[in-house]
Amino acid sequence: MRRWGQGLAWVMAVLSLLVTLMLLLDPGEEPKVTRTDYPVSRYSHDEDGGIWFLRAGEGQHLVEGADPETFEPVPGDSRKGFFYSGLARDREHFYVDGHRKPEVDPDSVGYLGRHYYRADERVYYRNTLLDGAEAARVRVRHGDYADDGARLYYQGHWIAGADVSSLSEVAVTERTSADFYYLKDASRVYYRGKVVQGAEPADFTVIRVEGDTWGNHYGYDGRRYFFKDQPLPDQVADTGRTLPPGALQLLQADKEFGWHVLFHEGDTFYFHQPFTNELKMLCRRDSSAPLETLAQGLYRDDRHLYYAWVEWDWNRQSRGGGRGLQGWSSGLAVVPDVDPDKFRFIEKARYRRSGSALRGGVYDAVGQRFFHPDYKGAAPYQAALMGFDESGELRHLRHDSRCGAYTESPNRPGFFRDMKDAVKWIGNGFRHERQEDGAD
């Protein structure tokens, strides 16, 4: 019993230390000051002469030592939508993303675009020096790529072996922000400065992922599919089965009607797990006939009509009413008792549901009506096909999740995060009580 008590004491001591460290590392709330933005920049100033910089995902940070009388941001790109430079200067100093860069003379800086700038005989990407670059010849190529006629760089880092003389943009199915991460030469494809292993540059195409905000970028070279800089595996996880070369076909790359990118081969549907780059079996159908896309997230074969669905797994937390994202479910469902040969488009229409207007297409199958929404909205559950109830109101079709996959969010709330939040919540309560006591 004594040994058990000692063990519990050690556990509590370690947990207390972890919580203390997390609280010490937490920057807390930023000071509440009134700031005025400098035009088209992430810099601002307050009434007391303080200069601030807005860092993505971190909030406002004070720019130490900046002279408010002579401070000015360096204008960013304006050719294809505005792109903030993050650069600034005053009479004595130069700043990058809110930090002073003492080795750079502010009067020598010439902005090149996409965070690249020339300073005297050197070129930088933000704080990264382009090693070995001929400063006078450096130019921004595409996205965060730049070259000096001999060397290729990505975000300031040299890409060894690149053939600058044959550089060109890769093909795209449709223009998206993913295009800026890719570039190719005569023998290789590059993704964020890394070589896309095994990709054929002549046939490589960037695949548009509808509604993607997670940076899940895919490509195809006519033989294989690629996720970022890696090929999708030929082996299906947890089965030991290896797919024949070129057998896999893309079915759906859509984050609006399905979180997982879906593929098919023969009578089998597969999904890609992006966090581990695994190809996994989703389910099997009772036909090997070709699949036809009827609309976004809507498919058919010779026997069935299929629609895609997605559900966001939100977990409501008890403290403060906040919510935590646990993961995502998505997959395919069969519309029961519908002959795909009898499924016909009728008209475009607009309906109201849960206070929102939904536009889309109305379909009919021997007197049974369906609705395919164009606008997905922000509801936790979305499906590419809906039905109508007896009163003519839209309703979701019922389905099971046998042809579905679940992926856990890597940022889902956990024990230590909950403990940290609990301690902060208690601490805020004590502070609030002290403030009230002081007011009395």
Tab-separated table of C-alpha atoms in Angstrom:
chain	number	residue	atom	x	y	z
A	1	MET	CA	0.000	0.000	0.000
A	2	ARG	CA	2.844	2.351	0.863
A	3	ARG	CA	4.541	1.617	-2.487
A	4	TRP	CA	1.275	2.358	-4.311
A	5	GLY	CA	0.994	5.679	-2.477
A	6	GLN	CA	4.542	6.624	-3.436
A	7	GLY	CA	3.790	5.810	-7.083
A	8	LEU	CA	0.690	7.974	-7.046
A	9	ALA	CA	2.671	10.825	-5.537
A	10	TRP	CA	5.249	10.554	-8.331
A	11	VAL	CA	2.510	10.570	-10.985
A	12	MET	CA	0.901	13.665	-9.477
A	13	ALA	CA	4.266	15.412	-9.248
A	14	VAL	CA	5.037	14.723	-12.933
A	15	LEU	CA	1.565	15.897	-14.003
A	16	SER	CA	1.939	19.076	-11.954
A	17	LEU	CA	5.301	19.766	-13.589
A	18	LEU	CA	3.846	19.231	-17.076
A	19	VAL	CA	0.933	21.557	-16.403
A	20	THR	CA	3.294	24.207	-14.988
A	21	LEU	CA	5.504	23.999	-18.083
A	22	MET	CA	2.518	24.282	-20.414
A	23	LEU	CA	1.286	27.346	-18.591
A	24	LEU	CA	4.725	28.943	-18.629
A	25	LEU	CA	5.081	28.313	-22.360
A	26	ASP	CA	1.599	29.630	-23.105
A	27	PRO	CA	1.931	33.267	-24.263
A	28	GLY	CA	-1.489	34.015	-22.805
A	29	GLU	CA	-3.722	36.807	-24.012
A	30	GLU	CA	-2.085	39.672	-25.854
A	31	PRO	CA	-2.287	43.175	-24.389
A	32	LYS	CA	-5.494	44.993	-25.247
A	33	VAL	CA	-4.380	48.046	-27.205
A	34	THR	CA	-5.963	50.013	-30.026
A	35	ARG	CA	-3.991	49.487	-33.221
A	36	THR	CA	-4.156	51.128	-36.625
A	37	ASP	CA	-3.092	49.013	-39.581
A	38	TYR	CA	-0.474	50.142	-42.037
A	39	PRO	CA	-2.024	49.860	-45.525
A	40	VAL	CA	-1.846	46.389	-47.154
A	41	SER	CA	0.539	44.879	-44.646
A	42	ARG	CA	0.475	42.776	-41.481
A	43	TYR	CA	2.001	45.632	-39.476
A	44	SER	CA	0.107	48.090	-37.298
A	45	HIS	CA	0.866	50.808	-34.752
A	46	ASP	CA	-0.756	51.975	-31.544
A	47	GLU	CA	-1.216	55.384	-29.923
A	48	ASP	CA	1.789	54.895	-27.647
A	49	GLY	CA	4.243	54.419	-30.536
A	50	GLY	CA	4.321	50.618	-30.419
A	51	ILE	CA	4.676	48.709	-33.696
A	52	TRP	CA	2.945	45.334	-34.037
A	53	PHE	CA	3.122	42.413	-36.469
A	54	LEU	CA	0.321	39.915	-37.062
A	55	ARG	CA	1.679	36.358	-37.264
A	56	ALA	CA	-0.597	33.757	-38.810
A	57	GLY	CA	-2.135	31.591	-36.118
A	58	GLU	CA	-0.298	33.428	-33.309
A	59	GLY	CA	-1.873	36.867	-33.164
A	60	GLN	CA	-0.253	40.272	-32.710
A	61	HIS	CA	3.376	40.549	-31.542
A	62	LEU	CA	5.236	43.708	-30.545
A	63	VAL	CA	8.112	44.663	-32.868
A	64	GLU	CA	10.913	45.367	-30.430
A	65	GLY	CA	12.902	48.582	-30.896
A	66	ALA	CA	11.077	49.870	-33.996
A	67	ASP	CA	11.140	53.636	-34.595
A	68	PRO	CA	7.504	54.751	-35.103
A	69	GLU	CA	8.553	58.001	-36.781
A	70	THR	CA	10.360	56.329	-39.716
A	71	PHE	CA	8.822	52.832	-39.732
A	72	GLU	CA	7.306	51.651	-43.020
A	73	PRO	CA	6.350	48.204	-44.374
A	74	VAL	CA	7.819	47.009	-47.663
A	75	PRO	CA	4.922	46.650	-50.150
A	76	GLY	CA	4.044	43.098	-51.136
A	77	ASP	CA	3.023	41.463	-54.399
A	78	SER	CA	-0.016	42.833	-56.204
A	79	ARG	CA	0.052	41.111	-59.595
A	80	LYS	CA	-2.054	38.000	-58.833
A	81	GLY	CA	-3.926	38.976	-55.696
A	82	PHE	CA	-2.129	40.670	-52.836
A	83	PHE	CA	0.659	38.750	-51.108
A	84	TYR	CA	2.115	40.301	-47.964
A	85	SER	CA	5.885	40.652	-47.928
A	86	GLY	CA	6.290	40.564	-44.132
A	87	LEU	CA	9.179	43.017	-44.564
A	88	ALA	CA	9.595	46.482	-43.064
A	89	ARG	CA	12.250	49.082	-42.255
A	90	ASP	CA	12.886	52.206	-40.290
A	91	ARG	CA	15.780	54.676	-40.338
A	92	GLU	CA	18.264	52.279	-38.734
A	93	HIS	CA	16.932	48.733	-39.043
A	94	PHE	CA	15.329	46.131	-41.292
A	95	TYR	CA	12.604	43.730	-40.112
A	96	VAL	CA	11.383	40.320	-41.298
A	97	ASP	CA	8.043	39.048	-39.990
A	98	GLY	CA	8.295	41.417	-37.043
A	99	HIS	CA	11.881	40.531	-36.076
A	100	ARG	CA	14.917	42.790	-36.542
A	101	LYS	CA	17.504	41.522	-39.039
A	102	PRO	CA	20.684	43.388	-38.018
A	103	GLU	CA	22.925	42.183	-40.878
A	104	VAL	CA	20.739	43.854	-43.524
A	105	ASP	CA	21.074	47.545	-44.408
A	106	PRO	CA	17.485	48.846	-44.786
A	107	ASP	CA	18.501	51.195	-47.606
A	108	SER	CA	19.928	48.323	-49.693
A	109	VAL	CA	16.783	46.220	-49.879
A	110	GLY	CA	14.955	45.548	-53.135
A	111	TYR	CA	11.851	43.370	-52.954
A	112	LEU	CA	11.642	40.579	-55.563
A	113	GLY	CA	8.299	39.004	-54.590
A	114	ARG	CA	6.965	36.044	-52.559
A	115	HIS	CA	9.128	36.982	-49.526
A	116	TYR	CA	12.331	37.093	-51.623
A	117	TYR	CA	14.460	40.263	-51.428
A	118	ARG	CA	17.882	41.443	-52.510
A	119	ALA	CA	20.171	43.175	-50.000
A	120	ASP	CA	23.520	44.381	-51.393
A	121	GLU	CA	25.143	41.285	-52.954
A	122	ARG	CA	22.911	38.757	-51.232
A	123	VAL	CA	19.381	37.430	-51.680
A	124	TYR	CA	17.136	36.160	-48.895
A	125	TYR	CA	13.862	34.354	-48.547
A	126	ARG	CA	12.547	35.808	-45.307
A	127	ASN	CA	15.474	34.964	-42.978
A	128	THR	CA	17.059	32.316	-45.206
A	129	LEU	CA	20.095	33.277	-47.281
A	130	LEU	CA	20.165	31.835	-50.811
A	131	ASP	CA	23.499	30.090	-50.556
A	132	GLY	CA	25.622	30.381	-53.699
A	133	ALA	CA	23.114	32.517	-55.603
A	134	GLU	CA	24.237	35.206	-58.031
A	135	ALA	CA	22.213	38.034	-56.504
A	136	ALA	CA	21.869	40.178	-59.619
A	137	ARG	CA	20.300	37.316	-61.592
A	138	VAL	CA	17.828	35.913	-59.053
A	139	ARG	CA	14.197	35.968	-60.130
A	140	VAL	CA	11.023	34.484	-58.652
A	141	ARG	CA	9.749	31.715	-60.906
A	142	HIS	CA	6.516	30.204	-59.629
A	143	GLY	CA	5.115	30.108	-56.130
A	144	ASP	CA	8.025	30.064	-53.675
A	145	TYR	CA	10.536	28.882	-56.303
A	146	ALA	CA	13.343	31.165	-57.503
A	147	ASP	CA	16.487	30.734	-59.600
A	148	ASP	CA	19.554	32.627	-60.727
A	149	GLY	CA	19.887	30.899	-64.095
A	150	ALA	CA	22.011	28.096	-62.669
A	151	ARG	CA	20.516	27.094	-59.324
A	152	LEU	CA	16.909	26.476	-58.295
A	153	TYR	CA	15.690	27.389	-54.806
A	154	TYR	CA	12.534	26.749	-52.845
A	155	GLN	CA	11.873	29.113	-49.950
A	156	GLY	CA	15.563	29.973	-50.069
A	157	HIS	CA	16.865	26.392	-50.007
A	158	TRP	CA	18.922	25.089	-52.921
A	159	ILE	CA	17.482	22.117	-54.846
A	160	ALA	CA	20.491	20.100	-55.936
A	161	GLY	CA	20.388	18.599	-59.421
A	162	ALA	CA	17.585	20.744	-60.832
A	163	ASP	CA	17.844	21.623	-64.536
A	164	VAL	CA	17.029	25.344	-64.528
A	165	SER	CA	17.122	25.573	-68.330
A	166	SER	CA	14.089	23.262	-68.691
A	167	LEU	CA	11.921	24.508	-65.815
A	168	SER	CA	8.186	24.851	-66.413
A	169	GLU	CA	4.898	24.748	-64.541
A	170	VAL	CA	3.082	21.435	-64.213
A	171	ALA	CA	-0.286	20.784	-65.822
A	172	VAL	CA	-3.422	21.228	-63.702
A	173	THR	CA	-6.969	19.906	-63.975
A	174	GLU	CA	-8.161	23.300	-62.678
A	175	ARG	CA	-6.309	26.222	-61.132
A	176	THR	CA	-5.995	26.009	-57.330
A	177	SER	CA	-3.560	27.196	-54.665
A	178	ALA	CA	-1.910	23.743	-54.860
A	179	ASP	CA	-0.331	24.714	-58.201
A	180	PHE	CA	2.177	26.988	-56.467
A	181	TYR	CA	3.838	24.082	-54.663
A	182	TYR	CA	4.750	22.254	-57.881
A	183	LEU	CA	7.362	22.825	-60.566
A	184	LYS	CA	9.111	20.515	-63.011
A	185	ASP	CA	12.140	20.256	-65.256
A	186	ALA	CA	12.886	17.773	-68.034
A	187	SER	CA	13.470	14.826	-65.705
A	188	ARG	CA	11.837	15.559	-62.327
A	189	VAL	CA	8.740	16.967	-60.649
A	190	TYR	CA	9.159	19.056	-57.488
A	191	TYR	CA	6.724	19.552	-54.622
A	192	ARG	CA	7.661	22.183	-52.046
A	193	GLY	CA	11.257	21.806	-53.108
A	194	LYS	CA	11.309	18.004	-52.791
A	195	VAL	CA	11.527	15.577	-55.697
A	196	VAL	CA	8.245	13.743	-56.302
A	197	GLN	CA	9.552	10.197	-56.236
A	198	GLY	CA	9.013	8.305	-59.495
A	199	ALA	CA	6.853	10.938	-61.205
A	200	GLU	CA	7.033	11.428	-64.972
A	201	PRO	CA	7.190	15.202	-65.559
A	202	ALA	CA	5.894	15.120	-69.134
A	203	ASP	CA	2.520	13.690	-68.055
A	204	PHE	CA	2.245	14.948	-64.487
A	205	THR	CA	-0.988	16.764	-63.593
A	206	VAL	CA	-2.060	18.371	-60.311
A	207	ILE	CA	-5.492	17.111	-59.262
A	208	ARG	CA	-7.989	19.640	-57.968
A	209	VAL	CA	-9.301	18.643	-54.526
A	210	GLU	CA	-12.637	20.401	-54.166
A	211	GLY	CA	-12.946	22.452	-50.983
A	212	ASP	CA	-9.513	21.500	-49.628
A	213	THR	CA	-8.107	23.673	-46.837
A	214	TRP	CA	-5.773	21.071	-45.294
A	215	GLY	CA	-3.061	21.101	-47.966
A	216	ASN	CA	-3.913	17.601	-49.199
A	217	HIS	CA	-2.350	17.839	-52.649
A	218	TYR	CA	-2.523	15.040	-55.203
A	219	GLY	CA	-1.037	14.449	-58.632
A	220	TYR	CA	-1.193	11.884	-61.441
A	221	ASP	CA	1.278	11.087	-64.233
A	222	GLY	CA	-0.861	8.675	-66.262
A	223	ARG	CA	0.457	5.624	-64.416
A	224	ARG	CA	0.512	6.395	-60.711
A	225	TYR	CA	-1.126	8.716	-58.218
A	226	PHE	CA	0.939	10.845	-55.855
A	227	PHE	CA	0.276	12.502	-52.517
A	228	LYS	CA	2.493	15.554	-52.094
A	229	ASP	CA	6.022	14.254	-52.872
A	230	GLN	CA	5.271	10.545	-52.358
A	231	PRO	CA	3.597	7.945	-54.621
A	232	LEU	CA	0.476	6.287	-53.322
A	233	PRO	CA	1.425	2.758	-52.239
A	234	ASP	CA	0.644	-0.170	-54.540
A	235	GLN	CA	-0.127	-2.371	-51.553
A	236	VAL	CA	-3.522	-2.117	-49.870
A	237	ALA	CA	-3.015	-1.706	-46.130
A	238	ASP	CA	-4.175	-4.514	-43.835
A	239	THR	CA	-4.820	-6.887	-46.763
A	240	GLY	CA	-1.408	-7.805	-48.189
A	241	ARG	CA	-2.851	-7.268	-51.657
A	242	THR	CA	-0.778	-5.477	-54.285
A	243	LEU	CA	-2.658	-3.656	-57.033
A	244	PRO	CA	-1.585	-4.175	-60.651
A	245	PRO	CA	0.270	-1.188	-62.180
A	246	GLY	CA	-2.139	1.417	-63.509
A	247	ALA	CA	-5.218	-0.363	-62.122
A	248	LEU	CA	-6.234	2.290	-59.592
A	249	GLN	CA	-8.681	4.967	-60.793
A	250	LEU	CA	-9.674	8.188	-59.059
A	251	LEU	CA	-13.348	8.406	-58.122
A	252	GLN	CA	-13.619	11.451	-55.878
A	253	ALA	CA	-11.283	14.210	-54.676
A	254	ASP	CA	-13.751	16.313	-52.745
A	255	LYS	CA	-13.571	17.702	-49.206
A	256	GLU	CA	-17.126	19.061	-49.428
A	257	PHE	CA	-19.041	15.820	-49.967
A	258	GLY	CA	-16.354	13.480	-48.624
A	259	TRP	CA	-13.278	14.056	-46.496
A	260	HIS	CA	-11.345	11.047	-47.863
A	261	VAL	CA	-10.088	10.913	-51.444
A	262	LEU	CA	-11.689	7.834	-53.016
A	263	PHE	CA	-10.415	5.436	-55.674
A	264	HIS	CA	-11.762	2.294	-57.305
A	265	GLU	CA	-10.462	-0.791	-59.087
A	266	GLY	CA	-12.762	-3.500	-60.407
A	267	ASP	CA	-15.516	-4.058	-57.821
A	268	THR	CA	-13.623	-2.455	-54.929
A	269	PHE	CA	-13.630	1.073	-53.542
A	270	TYR	CA	-10.559	2.394	-51.703
A	271	PHE	CA	-9.784	5.473	-49.630
A	272	HIS	CA	-6.514	7.256	-48.986
A	273	GLN	CA	-5.377	7.940	-45.429
A	274	PRO	CA	-3.359	11.197	-45.775
A	275	PHE	CA	-1.762	11.204	-42.326
A	276	THR	CA	0.003	7.882	-42.969
A	277	ASN	CA	-0.077	7.765	-46.802
A	278	GLU	CA	-1.898	4.429	-46.763
A	279	LEU	CA	-4.341	3.058	-49.309
A	280	LYS	CA	-7.163	1.192	-47.553
A	281	MET	CA	-10.203	-0.755	-48.646
A	282	LEU	CA	-13.495	1.119	-48.263
A	283	CYS	CA	-15.973	-1.537	-49.411
A	284	ARG	CA	-16.924	-3.721	-52.357
A	285	ARG	CA	-19.843	-3.422	-54.741
A	286	ASP	CA	-21.742	-6.236	-56.435
A	287	SER	CA	-20.669	-5.186	-59.932
A	288	SER	CA	-17.462	-4.643	-61.862
A	289	ALA	CA	-19.128	-2.488	-64.512
A	290	PRO	CA	-17.633	0.954	-65.241
A	291	LEU	CA	-18.596	3.802	-62.913
A	292	GLU	CA	-20.076	6.997	-64.339
A	293	THR	CA	-20.033	10.402	-62.630
A	294	LEU	CA	-23.455	12.063	-62.853
A	295	ALA	CA	-22.687	15.130	-60.722
A	296	GLN	CA	-20.383	16.133	-57.893
A	297	GLY	CA	-20.445	13.209	-55.448
A	298	LEU	CA	-23.058	11.301	-57.464
A	299	TYR	CA	-22.206	8.083	-59.365
A	300	ARG	CA	-23.798	5.063	-61.024
A	301	ASP	CA	-22.923	1.669	-62.457
A	302	ASP	CA	-25.152	-0.856	-64.222
A	303	ARG	CA	-26.985	-1.766	-61.011
A	304	HIS	CA	-26.912	1.030	-58.463
A	305	LEU	CA	-26.955	4.742	-57.812
A	306	TYR	CA	-24.286	5.932	-55.309
A	307	TYR	CA	-23.891	9.204	-53.444
A	308	ALA	CA	-21.035	10.514	-51.307
A	309	TRP	CA	-21.451	11.710	-47.726
A	310	VAL	CA	-19.279	13.237	-45.027
A	311	GLU	CA	-19.708	13.826	-41.302
A	312	TRP	CA	-17.538	15.947	-39.007
A	313	ASP	CA	-17.175	14.411	-35.576
A	314	TRP	CA	-17.509	17.313	-33.143
A	315	ASN	CA	-17.266	16.697	-29.414
A	316	ARG	CA	-18.837	19.331	-27.202
A	317	GLN	CA	-16.656	20.160	-24.212
A	318	SER	CA	-18.123	20.927	-20.811
A	319	ARG	CA	-15.910	23.900	-19.912
A	320	GLY	CA	-16.929	27.180	-21.500
A	321	GLY	CA	-19.147	25.502	-24.124
A	322	GLY	CA	-16.243	24.988	-26.555
A	323	ARG	CA	-16.038	22.273	-29.155
A	324	GLY	CA	-13.270	19.945	-30.228
A	325	LEU	CA	-12.954	18.221	-33.584
A	326	GLN	CA	-12.414	14.506	-33.070
A	327	GLY	CA	-12.247	13.362	-36.701
A	328	TRP	CA	-14.072	12.798	-39.964
A	329	SER	CA	-16.244	10.057	-41.444
A	330	SER	CA	-16.988	9.812	-45.142
A	331	GLY	CA	-17.893	7.246	-47.755
A	332	LEU	CA	-20.485	6.120	-50.275
A	333	ALA	CA	-24.089	4.999	-49.930
A	334	VAL	CA	-26.402	3.159	-52.302
A	335	VAL	CA	-29.829	4.651	-53.013
A	336	PRO	CA	-32.130	1.665	-52.380
A	337	ASP	CA	-34.738	0.524	-54.900
A	338	VAL	CA	-33.653	2.975	-57.595
A	339	ASP	CA	-32.833	1.794	-61.113
A	340	PRO	CA	-29.962	4.015	-62.318
A	341	ASP	CA	-31.376	3.845	-65.867
A	342	LYS	CA	-34.550	5.513	-64.597
A	343	PHE	CA	-32.762	8.303	-62.755
A	344	ARG	CA	-33.322	11.568	-64.658
A	345	PHE	CA	-32.489	15.246	-64.141
A	346	ILE	CA	-35.610	17.421	-64.036
A	347	GLU	CA	-34.715	21.012	-63.215
A	348	LYS	CA	-32.632	23.441	-61.211
A	349	ALA	CA	-34.337	24.633	-58.029
A	350	ARG	CA	-33.836	26.350	-54.692
A	351	TYR	CA	-35.147	25.182	-51.325
A	352	ARG	CA	-34.835	26.367	-47.737
A	353	ARG	CA	-33.624	24.037	-45.018
A	354	SER	CA	-32.661	24.922	-41.437
A	355	GLY	CA	-32.794	28.603	-42.310
A	356	SER	CA	-30.453	28.325	-45.307
A	357	ALA	CA	-31.152	28.434	-49.041
A	358	LEU	CA	-29.970	25.389	-50.974
A	359	ARG	CA	-29.573	25.514	-54.732
A	360	GLY	CA	-29.181	22.418	-56.823
A	361	GLY	CA	-30.728	19.949	-59.218
A	362	VAL	CA	-33.952	17.988	-58.861
A	363	TYR	CA	-33.952	14.397	-60.133
A	364	ASP	CA	-36.729	11.875	-60.623
A	365	ALA	CA	-36.761	8.075	-60.577
A	366	VAL	CA	-40.220	6.731	-61.494
A	367	GLY	CA	-42.055	9.288	-59.381
A	368	GLN	CA	-39.520	9.392	-56.536
A	369	ARG	CA	-37.829	12.797	-56.340
A	370	PHE	CA	-34.299	13.603	-55.174
A	371	PHE	CA	-32.242	16.753	-54.719
A	372	HIS	CA	-28.534	17.222	-55.447
A	373	PRO	CA	-27.294	20.375	-53.613
A	374	ASP	CA	-24.759	22.667	-55.224
A	375	TYR	CA	-24.034	24.555	-52.008
A	376	LYS	CA	-22.728	22.419	-49.176
A	377	GLY	CA	-22.812	24.871	-46.280
A	378	ALA	CA	-21.187	24.303	-42.894
A	379	ALA	CA	-23.392	21.607	-41.334
A	380	PRO	CA	-21.654	18.673	-39.563
A	381	TYR	CA	-23.232	16.225	-42.020
A	382	GLN	CA	-23.374	16.677	-45.797
A	383	ALA	CA	-24.548	14.349	-48.541
A	384	ALA	CA	-24.542	14.629	-52.321
A	385	LEU	CA	-28.142	13.444	-52.553
A	386	MET	CA	-31.228	14.231	-50.482
A	387	GLY	CA	-34.855	13.155	-50.620
A	388	PHE	CA	-38.219	14.777	-49.947
A	389	ASP	CA	-40.714	13.908	-47.228
A	390	GLU	CA	-44.467	13.679	-47.730
A	391	SER	CA	-44.870	17.432	-47.269
A	392	GLY	CA	-42.238	18.217	-49.886
A	393	GLU	CA	-39.541	19.245	-47.402
A	394	LEU	CA	-35.938	18.195	-47.932
A	395	ARG	CA	-34.664	15.330	-45.801
A	396	HIS	CA	-31.457	13.340	-45.582
A	397	LEU	CA	-31.534	9.806	-46.933
A	398	ARG	CA	-30.893	7.083	-44.425
A	399	HIS	CA	-27.853	4.885	-44.842
A	400	ASP	CA	-25.512	2.777	-42.779
A	401	SER	CA	-21.754	3.345	-42.590
A	402	ARG	CA	-20.654	-0.001	-43.955
A	403	CYS	CA	-19.083	1.743	-46.954
A	404	GLY	CA	-17.409	4.435	-44.891
A	405	ALA	CA	-14.085	5.342	-43.314
A	406	TYR	CA	-13.148	7.279	-40.193
A	407	THR	CA	-9.993	9.319	-39.621
A	408	GLU	CA	-9.117	10.712	-36.222
A	409	SER	CA	-8.004	14.329	-36.130
A	410	PRO	CA	-4.328	14.695	-35.152
A	411	ASN	CA	-5.333	17.807	-33.189
A	412	ARG	CA	-8.204	16.223	-31.285
A	413	PRO	CA	-8.563	17.283	-27.644
A	414	GLY	CA	-6.549	15.084	-25.301
A	415	PHE	CA	-5.890	14.546	-21.634
A	416	PHE	CA	-3.044	17.041	-21.254
A	417	ARG	CA	-4.819	19.711	-23.275
A	418	ASP	CA	-7.935	19.253	-21.156
A	419	MET	CA	-5.824	19.472	-17.976
A	420	LYS	CA	-4.126	22.634	-19.207
A	421	ASP	CA	-7.500	24.179	-20.098
A	422	ALA	CA	-8.889	23.200	-16.710
A	423	VAL	CA	-6.019	24.844	-14.826
A	424	LYS	CA	-6.303	27.992	-16.966
A	425	TRP	CA	-10.058	28.028	-16.386
A	426	ILE	CA	-9.586	27.757	-12.616
A	427	GLY	CA	-6.862	30.418	-12.726
A	428	ASN	CA	-9.081	32.783	-14.706
A	429	GLY	CA	-11.802	32.218	-12.123
A	430	PHE	CA	-9.468	33.187	-9.280
A	431	ARG	CA	-8.299	36.286	-11.179
A	432	HIS	CA	-11.903	37.268	-11.859
A	433	GLU	CA	-12.753	36.902	-8.146
A	434	ARG	CA	-9.751	39.032	-7.150
A	435	GLN	CA	-10.825	41.741	-9.615
A	436	GLU	CA	-14.344	41.722	-8.172
A	437	ASP	CA	-12.945	41.896	-4.621
A	438	GLY	CA	-10.776	44.825	-5.649
A	439	ALA	CA	-13.754	46.605	-7.161
A	440	ASP	CA	-15.564	46.374	-3.846
